[in-house]
């Protein structure tokens, strides 16, 4: 998890991330900051974002740099 209550995107399955982002884009998922950021992105861009975050290594809680 990221610091606080925001879940980390790193290492999550790309398909899951793409689906979540598409839910923000369509308004199916309650709006957060993502609901304001994602609408201009197309499906291909969302898939590239999902692929990028999926490829990042997961970080165990408490092991982030600077802690």
CSV table of C-alpha atoms in Angstrom, one decimal:
chain,number,residue,atom,x,y,z
A,1,UNK,CA,0.0,0.0,0.0
A,2,UNK,CA,1.0,3.5,-0.5
A,3,UNK,CA,1.3,5.8,2.5
A,4,UNK,CA,-2.1,6.4,4.0
A,5,UNK,CA,-5.2,4.7,2.7
A,6,UNK,CA,-4.4,4.9,-1.1
A,7,UNK,CA,-3.6,1.4,-2.5
A,8,UNK,CA,-0.4,1.1,-4.5
A,9,UNK,CA,-0.8,0.5,-8.2
A,10,UNK,CA,2.7,-1.1,-8.6
A,11,UNK,CA,2.6,-4.7,-9.5
A,12,UNK,CA,-1.2,-5.1,-9.8
A,13,UNK,CA,-2.4,-7.0,-12.9
A,14,UNK,CA,-2.6,-4.8,-16.0
A,15,UNK,CA,-6.1,-6.0,-16.8
A,16,UNK,CA,-7.4,-5.1,-13.3
A,17,UNK,CA,-5.8,-1.6,-13.5
A,18,UNK,CA,-7.1,-0.9,-17.0
A,19,UNK,CA,-10.6,-1.9,-15.9
A,20,UNK,CA,-10.4,0.3,-12.8
A,21,UNK,CA,-9.3,3.3,-14.9
A,22,UNK,CA,-12.0,2.7,-17.5
A,23,UNK,CA,-14.6,2.7,-14.6
A,24,UNK,CA,-13.3,6.1,-13.5
A,25,UNK,CA,-13.4,7.3,-17.1
A,26,UNK,CA,-17.0,6.2,-17.6
A,27,UNK,CA,-18.2,7.5,-14.2
A,28,UNK,CA,-19.1,3.9,-13.0
A,29,UNK,CA,-16.6,4.3,-10.2
A,30,UNK,CA,-17.2,7.1,-7.7
A,31,UNK,CA,-15.2,10.2,-8.6
A,32,UNK,CA,-12.0,10.9,-6.8
A,33,UNK,CA,-9.1,12.8,-8.3
A,34,UNK,CA,-8.9,10.0,-10.9
A,35,UNK,CA,-12.3,11.0,-12.2
A,36,UNK,CA,-10.9,14.3,-13.1
A,37,UNK,CA,-7.6,13.0,-14.5
A,38,UNK,CA,-8.6,10.0,-16.6
A,39,UNK,CA,-11.4,11.3,-18.9
A,40,UNK,CA,-9.1,12.8,-21.6
A,41,UNK,CA,-7.2,9.5,-22.0
A,42,UNK,CA,-8.2,7.0,-24.7
A,43,UNK,CA,-8.4,3.2,-24.3
A,44,UNK,CA,-4.9,2.7,-25.7
A,45,UNK,CA,-3.4,5.3,-23.4
A,46,UNK,CA,-5.2,3.7,-20.4
A,47,UNK,CA,-3.8,0.3,-21.4
A,48,UNK,CA,-0.3,1.7,-21.6
A,49,UNK,CA,-0.6,3.2,-18.1
A,50,UNK,CA,-1.9,-0.1,-16.8
A,51,UNK,CA,1.0,-2.0,-18.4
A,52,UNK,CA,3.5,0.5,-16.9
A,53,UNK,CA,2.2,0.3,-13.4
A,54,UNK,CA,1.8,-3.5,-13.6
A,55,UNK,CA,5.5,-3.8,-14.5
A,56,UNK,CA,6.6,-1.9,-11.4
A,57,UNK,CA,7.8,-4.0,-8.5
A,58,UNK,CA,5.5,-4.3,-5.6
A,59,UNK,CA,7.0,-2.7,-2.4
A,60,UNK,CA,6.3,-4.2,1.0
A,61,UNK,CA,4.8,-1.8,3.5
A,62,UNK,CA,7.4,0.1,5.5
A,63,UNK,CA,10.2,-0.5,2.9
A,64,UNK,CA,9.7,2.6,0.8
A,65,UNK,CA,12.8,4.8,0.4
A,66,UNK,CA,13.1,7.4,3.0
A,67,UNK,CA,11.4,5.4,5.8
